[in-house]
Tab-separated table of C-alpha atoms in Angstrom:
chain	number	residue	atom	x	y	z
A	21	MET	CA	76.132	131.879	126.682
A	22	SER	CA	78.630	133.567	124.387
A	23	ALA	CA	77.873	136.627	122.321
A	24	ILE	CA	78.434	134.613	119.128
A	25	ALA	CA	75.809	132.029	120.153
A	26	LEU	CA	73.323	134.777	121.015
A	27	THR	CA	73.951	136.410	117.653
A	28	ARG	CA	73.325	133.120	115.862
A	29	ILE	CA	70.107	132.507	117.783
A	30	HIS	CA	68.912	136.040	117.052
A	31	SER	CA	69.756	135.659	113.373
A	32	ARG	CA	68.036	132.278	113.161
A	33	THR	CA	64.951	133.625	114.917
A	34	ARG	CA	64.692	136.552	112.511
A	35	GLU	CA	65.056	134.139	109.600
A	36	LEU	CA	62.288	131.805	110.797
A	37	ALA	CA	59.860	134.356	112.235
A	38	PRO	CA	58.026	135.474	109.039
A	39	GLY	CA	57.107	131.941	107.930
A	40	PHE	CA	56.170	130.818	111.443
A	41	ILE	CA	53.988	133.892	112.040
A	42	VAL	CA	52.162	133.356	108.749
A	43	SER	CA	51.557	129.702	109.675
A	44	LEU	CA	50.286	130.782	113.109
A	45	ILE	CA	47.854	133.285	111.553
A	46	VAL	CA	46.520	130.615	109.177
A	47	ALA	CA	46.104	128.202	112.110
A	48	ALA	CA	44.192	130.844	114.109
A	49	ALA	CA	41.886	131.499	111.145
A	50	ALA	CA	41.332	127.744	110.698
A	51	THR	CA	40.480	127.374	114.391
A	52	PHE	CA	37.981	130.235	114.214
A	53	LEU	CA	36.274	128.728	111.159
A	54	SER	CA	36.227	125.258	112.730
A	55	GLU	CA	34.618	126.516	115.935
A	56	HIS	CA	31.932	128.442	114.046
A	57	TYR	CA	31.151	126.006	111.226
A	58	GLY	CA	31.869	122.605	112.792
A	59	ALA	CA	34.253	121.222	110.150
A	60	PRO	CA	37.644	119.673	111.129
A	61	VAL	CA	40.233	122.308	111.979
A	62	MET	CA	42.915	120.280	110.154
A	63	LEU	CA	40.930	120.514	106.922
A	64	PHE	CA	40.503	124.283	107.235
A	65	ALA	CA	44.211	124.684	108.021
A	66	LEU	CA	45.160	122.701	104.914
A	67	LEU	CA	42.829	124.570	102.602
A	68	LEU	CA	43.807	128.011	103.880
A	69	GLY	CA	47.472	127.037	103.717
A	70	MET	CA	47.159	125.865	100.118
A	71	ALA	CA	45.539	129.191	99.204
A	72	LEU	CA	48.767	130.876	100.376
A	73	ASN	CA	51.171	128.411	98.755
A	74	PHE	CA	52.920	131.220	96.873
A	75	LEU	CA	54.548	132.210	100.182
A	76	ALA	CA	56.513	128.939	100.314
A	77	GLY	CA	58.412	129.772	97.152
A	78	GLU	CA	61.543	131.883	97.147
A	79	GLY	CA	61.086	134.636	99.725
A	80	VAL	CA	61.419	135.634	103.363
A	81	CYS	CA	58.703	133.193	104.511
A	82	LYS	CA	60.226	130.039	103.034
A	83	PRO	CA	62.690	129.108	105.869
A	84	GLY	CA	60.051	129.594	108.555
A	85	ILE	CA	57.474	127.561	106.667
A	86	GLU	CA	59.974	124.728	106.182
A	87	PHE	CA	60.839	124.818	109.897
A	88	THR	CA	57.186	124.843	110.951
A	89	ALA	CA	56.199	121.962	108.667
A	90	ARG	CA	59.060	119.836	110.013
A	91	THR	CA	60.170	120.716	113.562
A	92	VAL	CA	56.933	122.152	114.985
A	93	LEU	CA	55.162	119.060	113.650
A	94	ARG	CA	57.496	116.766	115.612
A	95	ILE	CA	56.975	118.796	118.788
A	96	GLY	CA	53.201	118.450	118.397
A	97	VAL	CA	53.472	114.682	117.950
A	98	ALA	CA	55.659	114.349	121.061
A	99	LEU	CA	53.128	116.296	123.132
A	100	LEU	CA	50.357	113.864	122.122
A	101	GLY	CA	51.726	111.544	124.824
A	102	MET	CA	50.057	113.667	127.489
A	103	ARG	CA	46.669	112.335	126.338
A	104	ILE	CA	47.452	108.751	127.371
A	105	THR	CA	47.472	107.026	130.778
A	106	LEU	CA	47.962	103.352	131.540
A	107	GLU	CA	45.024	103.514	133.966
A	108	GLN	CA	42.644	104.504	131.169
A	109	ILE	CA	43.697	101.488	129.136
A	110	ALA	CA	43.518	99.060	132.078
A	111	GLY	CA	40.041	100.261	133.027
A	112	LEU	CA	38.413	98.645	129.995
A	113	GLY	CA	40.072	95.250	130.433
A	114	TRP	CA	42.135	93.228	127.987
A	115	LYS	CA	39.548	92.759	125.230
A	116	PRO	CA	39.503	96.354	123.915
A	117	VAL	CA	43.311	96.358	124.037
A	118	ALA	CA	43.420	93.151	121.972
A	119	LEU	CA	40.823	94.665	119.617
A	120	VAL	CA	42.863	97.827	119.090
A	121	VAL	CA	46.165	95.983	118.536
A	122	THR	CA	44.499	93.579	116.086
A	123	LEU	CA	42.758	96.244	114.033
A	124	VAL	CA	45.873	98.443	113.809
A	125	VAL	CA	48.157	95.590	112.722
A	126	VAL	CA	45.665	94.070	110.275
A	127	THR	CA	44.548	97.401	108.779
A	128	ILE	CA	48.102	98.622	108.164
A	129	GLY	CA	49.109	95.221	106.751
A	130	VAL	CA	46.159	95.109	104.371
A	131	SER	CA	46.766	98.757	103.390
A	132	VAL	CA	50.405	98.060	102.492
A	133	ILE	CA	49.358	95.077	100.342
A	134	ALA	CA	46.524	97.031	98.686
A	135	ALA	CA	48.835	99.964	97.948
A	136	LYS	CA	51.324	97.648	96.282
A	137	MET	CA	48.552	96.045	94.205
A	138	LEU	CA	47.407	99.499	93.052
A	139	GLY	CA	50.929	100.386	91.967
A	140	PHE	CA	51.969	102.588	94.903
A	141	GLN	CA	54.981	102.272	97.171
A	142	ARG	CA	54.469	100.227	100.330
A	143	LEU	CA	55.295	103.328	102.360
A	144	PHE	CA	52.204	105.076	100.970
A	145	GLY	CA	50.138	102.141	102.193
A	146	MET	CA	51.761	102.463	105.630
A	147	LEU	CA	50.988	106.195	105.657
A	148	THR	CA	47.318	105.879	104.692
A	149	GLY	CA	46.836	102.682	106.707
A	150	GLY	CA	48.376	104.260	109.797
A	151	ALA	CA	46.202	107.351	109.462
A	152	THR	CA	43.090	105.165	109.092
A	153	ALA	CA	43.943	102.712	111.869
A	154	ILE	CA	45.409	105.034	114.512
A	155	CYS	CA	44.417	108.696	114.807
A	156	GLY	CA	43.793	110.307	111.448
A	157	ALA	CA	45.691	113.455	110.550
A	158	SER	CA	47.943	113.306	113.636
A	159	ALA	CA	49.102	109.788	112.732
A	160	ALA	CA	49.655	110.772	109.100
A	161	LEU	CA	51.859	113.677	110.152
A	162	ALA	CA	53.755	111.595	112.712
A	163	LEU	CA	54.395	108.737	110.281
A	164	ALA	CA	55.435	111.149	107.550
A	165	ALA	CA	58.009	112.587	109.947
A	166	ALA	CA	59.426	109.103	110.588
A	167	LEU	CA	59.345	107.747	107.027
A	168	PRO	CA	62.260	108.244	104.620
A	169	ASN	CA	62.347	111.324	102.422
A	170	HIS	CA	60.836	110.926	98.978
A	171	PRO	CA	60.016	113.474	96.243
A	172	GLN	CA	56.305	112.629	96.549
A	173	LYS	CA	56.157	112.327	100.357
A	174	GLU	CA	54.768	115.779	101.089
A	175	ARG	CA	52.031	115.466	98.468
A	176	ALA	CA	51.139	111.993	99.749
A	177	THR	CA	51.019	113.313	103.314
A	178	LEU	CA	48.806	116.233	102.366
A	179	PHE	CA	46.433	114.009	100.415
A	180	THR	CA	46.248	111.568	103.334
A	181	VAL	CA	45.434	114.346	105.817
A	182	ILE	CA	42.702	115.750	103.569
A	183	GLY	CA	41.283	112.274	103.000
A	184	VAL	CA	41.128	111.201	106.649
A	185	SER	CA	39.704	114.585	107.702
A	186	ALA	CA	36.882	114.344	105.166
A	187	LEU	CA	36.167	110.675	105.933
A	188	SER	CA	36.243	111.345	109.671
A	189	THR	CA	33.662	114.100	109.344
A	190	MET	CA	31.369	111.788	107.380
A	191	ALA	CA	31.941	109.031	109.944
A	192	MET	CA	30.877	111.310	112.810
A	193	ILE	CA	27.441	111.522	111.189
A	194	VAL	CA	27.055	108.014	109.737
A	195	TYR	CA	28.661	105.725	112.344
A	196	PRO	CA	26.193	106.462	115.190
A	197	MET	CA	23.450	105.415	112.751
A	198	ILE	CA	25.329	102.148	112.124
A	199	ALA	CA	25.638	101.577	115.890
A	200	ASN	CA	21.880	102.091	116.320
A	201	TRP	CA	21.127	99.869	113.336
A	202	PHE	CA	23.095	97.007	114.903
A	203	SER	CA	21.446	97.729	118.303
A	204	LEU	CA	24.811	98.013	120.056
A	205	SER	CA	24.796	98.645	123.820
A	206	PRO	CA	26.173	102.023	124.991
A	207	GLN	CA	29.570	100.498	125.850
A	208	MET	CA	29.740	98.440	122.638
A	209	ALA	CA	28.735	101.504	120.627
A	210	GLY	CA	31.537	103.440	122.320
A	211	ILE	CA	34.050	100.740	121.457
A	212	PHE	CA	32.816	100.722	117.847
A	213	LEU	CA	33.023	104.525	117.472
A	214	GLY	CA	36.390	104.785	119.239
A	215	ALA	CA	37.857	101.976	117.129
A	216	THR	CA	36.696	103.227	113.721
A	217	ILE	CA	36.504	107.039	113.527
A	218	HIS	CA	39.830	108.562	112.499
A	219	ASP	CA	40.221	111.813	114.475
A	220	VAL	CA	39.822	112.353	118.224
A	221	ALA	CA	37.489	115.343	117.902
A	222	GLN	CA	35.064	113.424	115.689
A	223	VAL	CA	35.139	110.441	118.073
A	224	VAL	CA	34.181	112.719	120.956
A	225	GLY	CA	31.438	114.382	118.918
A	226	ALA	CA	29.933	111.099	117.732
A	227	GLY	CA	30.208	109.350	121.123
A	228	TYR	CA	28.624	112.031	123.269
A	229	SER	CA	25.904	112.594	120.685
A	230	MET	CA	24.653	109.102	121.649
A	231	SER	CA	25.166	109.065	125.442
A	232	THR	CA	27.656	109.966	128.161
A	233	GLU	CA	28.683	106.323	128.652
A	234	THR	CA	29.195	105.881	124.920
A	235	GLY	CA	31.249	109.069	124.744
A	236	ASP	CA	33.473	108.106	127.684
A	237	THR	CA	34.116	104.608	126.288
A	238	ALA	CA	34.724	105.911	122.759
A	239	THR	CA	37.256	108.465	124.014
A	240	VAL	CA	39.301	105.907	125.988
A	241	VAL	CA	39.325	103.410	123.099
A	242	LYS	CA	40.409	106.198	120.776
A	243	LEU	CA	43.260	107.117	123.123
A	244	MET	CA	44.321	103.467	123.094
A	245	ARG	CA	44.578	103.750	119.321
A	246	VAL	CA	46.675	106.905	119.757
A	247	ALA	CA	48.989	104.890	122.027
A	248	MET	CA	49.626	102.527	119.093
A	249	LEU	CA	51.292	105.455	117.346
A	250	LEU	CA	54.570	104.786	119.160
A	251	PRO	CA	55.201	101.174	118.026
A	252	VAL	CA	54.103	102.050	114.494
A	253	ILE	CA	56.537	104.992	114.423
A	254	VAL	CA	59.300	102.638	115.590
A	255	CYS	CA	58.459	100.266	112.719
A	256	ALA	CA	58.520	103.170	110.268
A	257	ALA	CA	61.898	104.266	111.663
A	258	MET	CA	63.240	100.724	111.184
A	259	VAL	CA	62.143	100.846	107.538
A	260	THR	CA	63.924	104.183	107.182
A	261	ARG	CA	67.095	102.778	108.712
A	262	MET	CA	67.073	99.798	106.346
A	263	GLN	CA	66.594	102.055	103.339
A	264	GLY	CA	69.376	104.313	104.592
A	265	ALA	CA	71.655	101.294	104.883
A	266	GLU	CA	70.786	100.143	101.391
A	267	THR	CA	71.509	103.484	99.795
A	268	GLY	CA	74.670	104.084	101.797
A	269	GLY	CA	73.172	107.142	103.449
A	270	LYS	CA	73.264	108.027	107.114
A	271	ARG	CA	70.797	105.925	109.052
A	272	PRO	CA	68.379	107.846	111.273
A	273	PRO	CA	67.927	106.820	114.931
A	274	LEU	CA	65.786	103.752	115.537
A	275	LEU	CA	63.561	105.740	117.887
A	276	PRO	CA	63.065	109.376	116.740
A	277	TRP	CA	63.309	112.007	119.471
A	278	PHE	CA	59.654	112.939	119.118
A	279	ALA	CA	58.676	109.290	119.706
A	280	VAL	CA	60.830	109.258	122.852
A	281	GLY	CA	59.076	112.426	123.993
A	282	PHE	CA	55.693	110.832	123.309
A	283	LEU	CA	56.595	107.810	125.457
A	284	LEU	CA	58.051	109.873	128.319
A	285	LEU	CA	54.993	112.134	128.514
A	286	ALA	CA	52.659	109.118	128.460
A	287	CYS	CA	54.582	107.570	131.370
A	288	ILE	CA	54.643	110.837	133.318
A	289	ASN	CA	50.924	111.346	132.700
A	290	SER	CA	50.263	107.825	134.023
A	291	THR	CA	51.757	108.690	137.429
A	292	GLY	CA	48.845	110.955	138.298
A	293	TRP	CA	51.211	113.707	139.393
A	294	ILE	CA	50.232	116.037	136.563
A	295	ALA	CA	47.585	118.615	137.433
A	296	PRO	CA	44.556	118.716	135.090
A	297	VAL	CA	45.330	122.307	134.154
A	298	VAL	CA	48.821	121.245	133.024
A	299	GLN	CA	47.382	118.326	131.030
A	300	GLY	CA	44.906	120.646	129.348
A	301	THR	CA	47.612	123.173	128.546
A	302	VAL	CA	49.925	120.548	127.016
A	303	ASN	CA	47.056	119.034	124.989
A	304	ASP	CA	46.100	122.479	123.705
A	305	LEU	CA	49.737	123.182	122.834
A	306	SER	CA	49.948	119.854	120.985
A	307	ARG	CA	46.822	120.652	119.010
A	308	TRP	CA	48.142	124.092	118.122
A	309	CYS	CA	51.516	122.699	117.024
A	310	LEU	CA	49.794	120.216	114.715
A	311	VAL	CA	47.406	122.803	113.267
A	312	VAL	CA	50.214	125.331	112.732
A	313	SER	CA	52.454	122.699	111.106
A	314	ILE	CA	49.720	121.483	108.786
A	315	SER	CA	49.070	125.083	107.756
A	316	ALA	CA	52.717	125.263	106.744
A	317	LEU	CA	52.473	121.912	104.974
A	318	GLY	CA	49.528	123.249	102.987
A	319	MET	CA	51.574	126.270	101.939
A	320	LYS	CA	54.336	123.983	100.675
A	321	THR	CA	51.977	122.098	98.364
A	322	GLN	CA	51.121	123.056	94.818
A	323	LEU	CA	47.434	122.641	93.968
A	324	LYS	CA	48.168	121.310	90.492
A	325	GLU	CA	50.252	118.516	92.040
A	326	LEU	CA	47.445	117.563	94.420
A	327	ALA	CA	44.938	117.488	91.551
A	328	SER	CA	47.065	114.959	89.693
A	329	VAL	CA	46.805	112.174	92.280
A	330	GLY	CA	44.068	110.356	90.340
A	331	ILE	CA	41.277	108.072	91.524
A	332	LYS	CA	43.395	105.211	92.895
A	333	PRO	CA	44.527	106.917	96.130
A	334	ILE	CA	40.914	107.895	96.836
A	335	LEU	CA	39.768	104.316	96.321
A	336	LEU	CA	42.573	103.104	98.597
A	337	MET	CA	41.564	105.367	101.496
A	338	VAL	CA	37.832	104.703	101.145
A	339	GLY	CA	38.564	100.975	100.957
A	340	GLU	CA	40.725	101.148	104.111
A	341	THR	CA	37.945	102.977	105.963
A	342	VAL	CA	35.269	100.470	104.952
A	343	PHE	CA	37.595	97.569	105.781
A	344	LEU	CA	38.188	98.984	109.271
A	345	VAL	CA	34.436	99.273	109.958
A	346	VAL	CA	33.759	95.699	108.792
A	347	LEU	CA	36.744	94.359	110.751
A	348	VAL	CA	35.649	96.040	114.016
A	349	LEU	CA	32.047	94.858	113.643
A	350	LEU	CA	33.250	91.293	113.042
A	351	LEU	CA	35.607	91.387	116.024
A	352	LEU	CA	32.834	92.727	118.275
A	353	ARG	CA	30.570	89.961	116.984
A	354	TRP	CA	33.210	87.370	117.899
A	355	GLY	CA	33.284	88.548	121.500
A	356	PHE	CA	36.052	91.138	121.685
């Protein structure tokens, strides 16, 4: 490597370091609070990041915060692929797979239509619908990375992450009660919890609070939903390409690099060659990348802008969540 290249790398590292280090400190504080108080780590990271939003203005931290909110986020999404194996999906049979595909497609479709009816862009419906149907904050961040740039995209992403984190925490408490009320068997209860709760951590908490069988089933179904992230990202990228073509701008790749990474890691993980310690390390790294990036995203957001979203986005997300619960219960009733 030439001396010029080394100089550029050194200069770039020094430029990005302050913002990245601040984001890392916020993520560490959020993780500590989450472990001691039981609330979602994503929510703590957002709130702590927003409290430090003055750092994202003009100053030494700005480049690093921008880099963390964009590139580190994409790395975290790519590493999510290590959570998926084809064997896990095949073990439950075809019905849960059909259930997951149906609920993701229908929920996102209904969300896009509802968003348009409420006066929002269809892309906002895809963002909130994808977060609700797939894997909560992780899906919101992944979709936001694939969707076309828009002046309101970061605020919409932040609102979506806050919304799904809060709703997921409530679901962890309420949904096991719903499963008991409907007298669902342990496996059916696991399918219900895994198909409806937004974030992986809350699925695990709710499932194992009922029984080991319920927790195992809920976790696998949830991972099947995470696997749906890839085709949805591809669809979002296609929308971005079409918009780029319409505006005469440069069209992004049909399959973003982080989606390719997600798919490759999922395939590698399915071979069984990966040691559990490596899987755990990659999953931990993915979680840290997402928490660090959402800390940076929080810093980039002005509180007064978030407060101006109004009641309609809240109604949209609550409506999507209720719709998903009703849809899953109906599909389970019909024999899925």
